[in-house]
Amino acid sequence: MGRPSKLKNASQDIQNRVIELNRKGYSQNYIAQTLTESGFKIDARSIARFLDSLGHDRNHSKKWDKSNHVDYGETKTAQDTQQDVIIVDIDKIKSEYGLSDDLTKPENVIGNVQKLASEILLLEQMICIEKLKAYAKAKTKHPSEALRGCKIAYEIFASVWGVEQTININSAMATIERHYGSLESLKQIEEIEES
């Protein structure tokens, strides 16, 4: 008997995805390429061993063809851009975040928006950090979408909290100089590059 498939220790979601793609008639090469694109590196032989261990028919004709692969539901891009239907329990969220029910007072509305903007920024930052860690280990593509999301979340947060009004320009410049050296030296470098 051969060695067990890498899929035996994979999450139930990944195993179910393999079974579903196999059921739809896709070849082991196609399934392996799709999983690898989504960050789970595996080869076709391991897919075949896994399907054999379950007693699934694995002799299918649909092959991987990069030029016509447009089934976005089965790619890494789709996982980043596809929207799931989420049912929101407003009362639960109000309670969880301590949001005010009295929206007749402007301070309550502003307070609610500030709390939610803070939460959005925090979540975006955590997503970015996890995706960057995975990228650093070569487990996924560069998380440019996550970084863009983080930037947008920060812009919302900064606007809602009035961050741009509370930042002291002298303090900001001192921080930049502490990290990057004298700004005068940066200007000199810029002038040299322009000439």
Tab-separated table of C-alpha atoms in Angstrom:
chain	number	residue	atom	x	y	z
A	1	MET	CA	0.000	0.000	0.000
A	2	GLY	CA	1.337	3.492	-0.931
A	3	ARG	CA	1.850	6.376	1.424
A	4	PRO	CA	-1.262	8.264	2.587
A	5	SER	CA	-2.367	11.394	0.775
A	6	LYS	CA	-1.475	14.827	2.180
A	7	LEU	CA	-5.228	15.474	2.064
A	8	LYS	CA	-5.877	13.034	4.922
A	9	ASN	CA	-4.595	15.716	7.326
A	10	ALA	CA	-6.157	18.654	5.460
A	11	SER	CA	-9.170	20.581	6.741
A	12	GLN	CA	-12.642	19.250	6.037
A	13	ASP	CA	-13.281	22.266	3.748
A	14	ILE	CA	-10.346	21.350	1.508
A	15	GLN	CA	-11.317	17.668	1.444
A	16	ASN	CA	-14.901	18.605	0.529
A	17	ARG	CA	-13.631	20.906	-2.209
A	18	VAL	CA	-11.581	18.069	-3.737
A	19	ILE	CA	-14.568	15.732	-3.622
A	20	GLU	CA	-16.838	18.375	-5.181
A	21	LEU	CA	-14.406	19.182	-8.012
A	22	ASN	CA	-13.952	15.464	-8.647
A	23	ARG	CA	-17.729	15.016	-8.695
A	24	LYS	CA	-17.962	17.809	-11.289
A	25	GLY	CA	-15.587	15.797	-13.500
A	26	TYR	CA	-12.308	17.685	-13.136
A	27	SER	CA	-9.005	15.826	-13.450
A	28	GLN	CA	-6.494	15.441	-10.617
A	29	ASN	CA	-4.157	17.910	-12.378
A	30	TYR	CA	-6.920	20.512	-12.488
A	31	ILE	CA	-7.816	19.971	-8.813
A	32	ALA	CA	-4.160	20.129	-7.738
A	33	GLN	CA	-3.583	23.371	-9.686
A	34	THR	CA	-6.745	24.931	-8.233
A	35	LEU	CA	-5.764	24.043	-4.662
A	36	THR	CA	-2.197	25.263	-5.223
A	37	GLU	CA	-3.557	28.602	-6.514
A	38	SER	CA	-5.578	28.961	-3.332
A	39	GLY	CA	-2.529	28.391	-1.131
A	40	PHE	CA	-2.672	24.616	-0.475
A	41	LYS	CA	0.310	23.140	-2.351
A	42	ILE	CA	-0.383	19.592	-3.530
A	43	ASP	CA	0.238	17.384	-6.555
A	44	ALA	CA	-2.093	15.296	-8.700
A	45	ARG	CA	-0.762	11.969	-7.292
A	46	SER	CA	-1.826	12.980	-3.791
A	47	ILE	CA	-5.283	13.911	-5.097
A	48	ALA	CA	-5.539	10.490	-6.774
A	49	ARG	CA	-4.479	8.654	-3.581
A	50	PHE	CA	-7.049	10.585	-1.550
A	51	LEU	CA	-9.889	9.845	-3.988
A	52	ASP	CA	-8.848	6.182	-4.182
A	53	SER	CA	-8.918	5.931	-0.374
A	54	LEU	CA	-12.526	7.146	-0.458
A	55	GLY	CA	-13.489	4.855	-3.319
A	56	HIS	CA	-14.315	7.752	-5.683
A	57	ASP	CA	-14.063	7.402	-9.446
A	58	ARG	CA	-11.233	9.674	-10.518
A	59	ASN	CA	-11.008	9.090	-14.274
A	60	HIS	CA	-12.331	12.381	-15.598
A	61	SER	CA	-11.621	14.316	-18.750
A	62	LYS	CA	-11.892	17.957	-17.719
A	63	LYS	CA	-8.311	19.190	-17.764
A	64	TRP	CA	-6.583	22.288	-16.488
A	65	ASP	CA	-6.224	24.868	-19.244
A	66	LYS	CA	-4.926	28.186	-18.008
A	67	SER	CA	-6.112	30.005	-21.139
A	68	ASN	CA	-9.783	29.225	-20.597
A	69	HIS	CA	-9.922	28.797	-16.822
A	70	VAL	CA	-12.667	31.261	-15.903
A	71	ASP	CA	-14.500	29.387	-13.175
A	72	TYR	CA	-13.880	32.120	-10.619
A	73	GLY	CA	-15.650	30.140	-7.919
A	74	GLU	CA	-12.704	27.757	-7.821
A	75	THR	CA	-9.707	30.105	-7.837
A	76	LYS	CA	-7.721	32.149	-5.337
A	77	THR	CA	-8.967	35.348	-6.990
A	78	ALA	CA	-12.543	34.338	-6.305
A	79	GLN	CA	-11.824	33.714	-2.654
A	80	ASP	CA	-10.574	37.293	-2.357
A	81	THR	CA	-13.325	38.940	-4.406
A	82	GLN	CA	-16.407	36.742	-4.135
A	83	GLN	CA	-19.044	38.035	-1.784
A	84	ASP	CA	-20.778	35.696	0.595
A	85	VAL	CA	-24.298	36.282	1.782
A	86	ILE	CA	-24.118	37.270	5.429
A	87	ILE	CA	-27.179	37.707	7.596
A	88	VAL	CA	-26.596	40.420	10.179
A	89	ASP	CA	-28.313	40.436	13.553
A	90	ILE	CA	-28.452	44.203	14.175
A	91	ASP	CA	-29.486	43.891	17.836
A	92	LYS	CA	-26.605	41.519	18.552
A	93	ILE	CA	-24.108	43.862	16.869
A	94	LYS	CA	-25.457	46.873	18.775
A	95	SER	CA	-25.029	44.974	22.017
A	96	GLU	CA	-21.591	43.562	21.110
A	97	TYR	CA	-20.129	46.967	20.217
A	98	GLY	CA	-22.055	49.022	22.754
A	99	LEU	CA	-23.824	51.039	20.070
A	100	SER	CA	-26.505	53.528	21.026
A	101	ASP	CA	-30.129	52.994	20.005
A	102	ASP	CA	-30.923	56.699	20.314
A	103	LEU	CA	-29.947	58.070	16.927
A	104	THR	CA	-31.700	61.406	17.450
A	105	LYS	CA	-28.574	62.796	19.148
A	106	PRO	CA	-25.640	63.558	16.836
A	107	GLU	CA	-23.104	62.478	19.467
A	108	ASN	CA	-24.647	58.989	19.555
A	109	VAL	CA	-24.510	58.662	15.769
A	110	ILE	CA	-20.890	59.895	15.685
A	111	GLY	CA	-19.954	57.571	18.559
A	112	ASN	CA	-21.491	54.569	16.777
A	113	VAL	CA	-19.666	55.368	13.542
A	114	GLN	CA	-16.351	55.845	15.387
A	115	LYS	CA	-16.653	52.505	17.169
A	116	LEU	CA	-17.434	50.655	13.950
A	117	ALA	CA	-14.696	52.452	11.971
A	118	SER	CA	-12.198	51.419	14.664
A	119	GLU	CA	-13.344	47.805	14.470
A	120	ILE	CA	-13.131	47.760	10.663
A	121	LEU	CA	-9.569	49.113	10.767
A	122	LEU	CA	-8.544	46.574	13.407
A	123	LEU	CA	-9.985	43.656	11.433
A	124	GLU	CA	-8.385	44.841	8.179
A	125	GLN	CA	-5.011	45.127	9.913
A	126	MET	CA	-5.291	41.604	11.348
A	127	ILE	CA	-6.236	40.191	7.927
A	128	CYS	CA	-3.280	42.016	6.363
A	129	ILE	CA	-0.842	40.714	8.954
A	130	GLU	CA	-1.976	37.097	8.511
A	131	LYS	CA	-1.841	37.330	4.720
A	132	LEU	CA	1.609	38.948	4.827
A	133	LYS	CA	2.847	36.147	7.123
A	134	ALA	CA	1.534	33.546	4.663
A	135	TYR	CA	3.165	35.448	1.776
A	136	ALA	CA	6.485	35.562	3.648
A	137	LYS	CA	6.350	31.750	3.880
A	138	ALA	CA	5.510	31.499	0.140
A	139	LYS	CA	2.081	30.043	0.908
A	140	THR	CA	0.067	32.606	-1.051
A	141	LYS	CA	0.354	35.412	-3.562
A	142	HIS	CA	1.197	38.970	-2.466
A	143	PRO	CA	-1.800	40.360	-0.550
A	144	SER	CA	-2.162	43.576	-2.546
A	145	GLU	CA	-5.972	43.510	-2.196
A	146	ALA	CA	-5.709	43.160	1.583
A	147	LEU	CA	-3.272	46.069	1.711
A	148	ARG	CA	-5.650	48.191	-0.364
A	149	GLY	CA	-8.477	47.234	1.987
A	150	CYS	CA	-6.363	48.249	4.963
A	151	LYS	CA	-5.571	51.597	3.344
A	152	ILE	CA	-9.260	52.290	2.672
A	153	ALA	CA	-10.166	51.277	6.237
A	154	TYR	CA	-7.524	53.676	7.567
A	155	GLU	CA	-8.847	56.505	5.389
A	156	ILE	CA	-12.356	55.906	6.775
A	157	PHE	CA	-11.012	55.694	10.329
A	158	ALA	CA	-8.905	58.867	9.944
A	159	SER	CA	-11.846	60.806	8.516
A	160	VAL	CA	-14.321	59.630	11.161
A	161	TRP	CA	-11.955	60.254	14.080
A	162	GLY	CA	-10.540	63.503	12.671
A	163	VAL	CA	-7.015	62.097	12.794
A	164	GLU	CA	-5.722	64.551	10.197
A	165	GLN	CA	-6.732	67.413	12.522
A	166	THR	CA	-5.009	65.955	15.580
A	167	ILE	CA	-1.655	65.052	14.017
A	168	ASN	CA	1.046	67.537	14.826
A	169	ILE	CA	3.062	68.119	11.649
A	170	ASN	CA	6.286	68.766	13.587
A	171	SER	CA	5.875	65.509	15.485
A	172	ALA	CA	5.202	63.631	12.232
A	173	MET	CA	8.314	65.123	10.606
A	174	ALA	CA	10.431	64.191	13.654
A	175	THR	CA	9.183	60.596	13.407
A	176	ILE	CA	10.029	60.430	9.695
A	177	GLU	CA	13.509	61.830	10.319
A	178	ARG	CA	14.071	59.386	13.176
A	179	HIS	CA	13.346	56.473	10.838
A	180	TYR	CA	14.745	57.747	7.548
A	181	GLY	CA	17.363	60.326	8.504
A	182	SER	CA	17.410	64.009	7.796
A	183	LEU	CA	14.781	65.162	5.334
A	184	GLU	CA	17.357	67.580	3.915
A	185	SER	CA	19.445	64.586	2.810
A	186	LEU	CA	16.364	63.099	1.122
A	187	LYS	CA	15.820	66.361	-0.785
A	188	GLN	CA	19.465	66.305	-1.921
A	189	ILE	CA	19.091	62.724	-3.194
A	190	GLU	CA	15.939	63.772	-5.065
A	191	GLU	CA	17.767	66.708	-6.682
A	192	ILE	CA	20.646	64.467	-7.794
A	193	GLU	CA	18.228	61.981	-9.369
A	194	GLU	CA	16.417	64.761	-11.249
A	195	SER	CA	19.617	66.207	-12.776
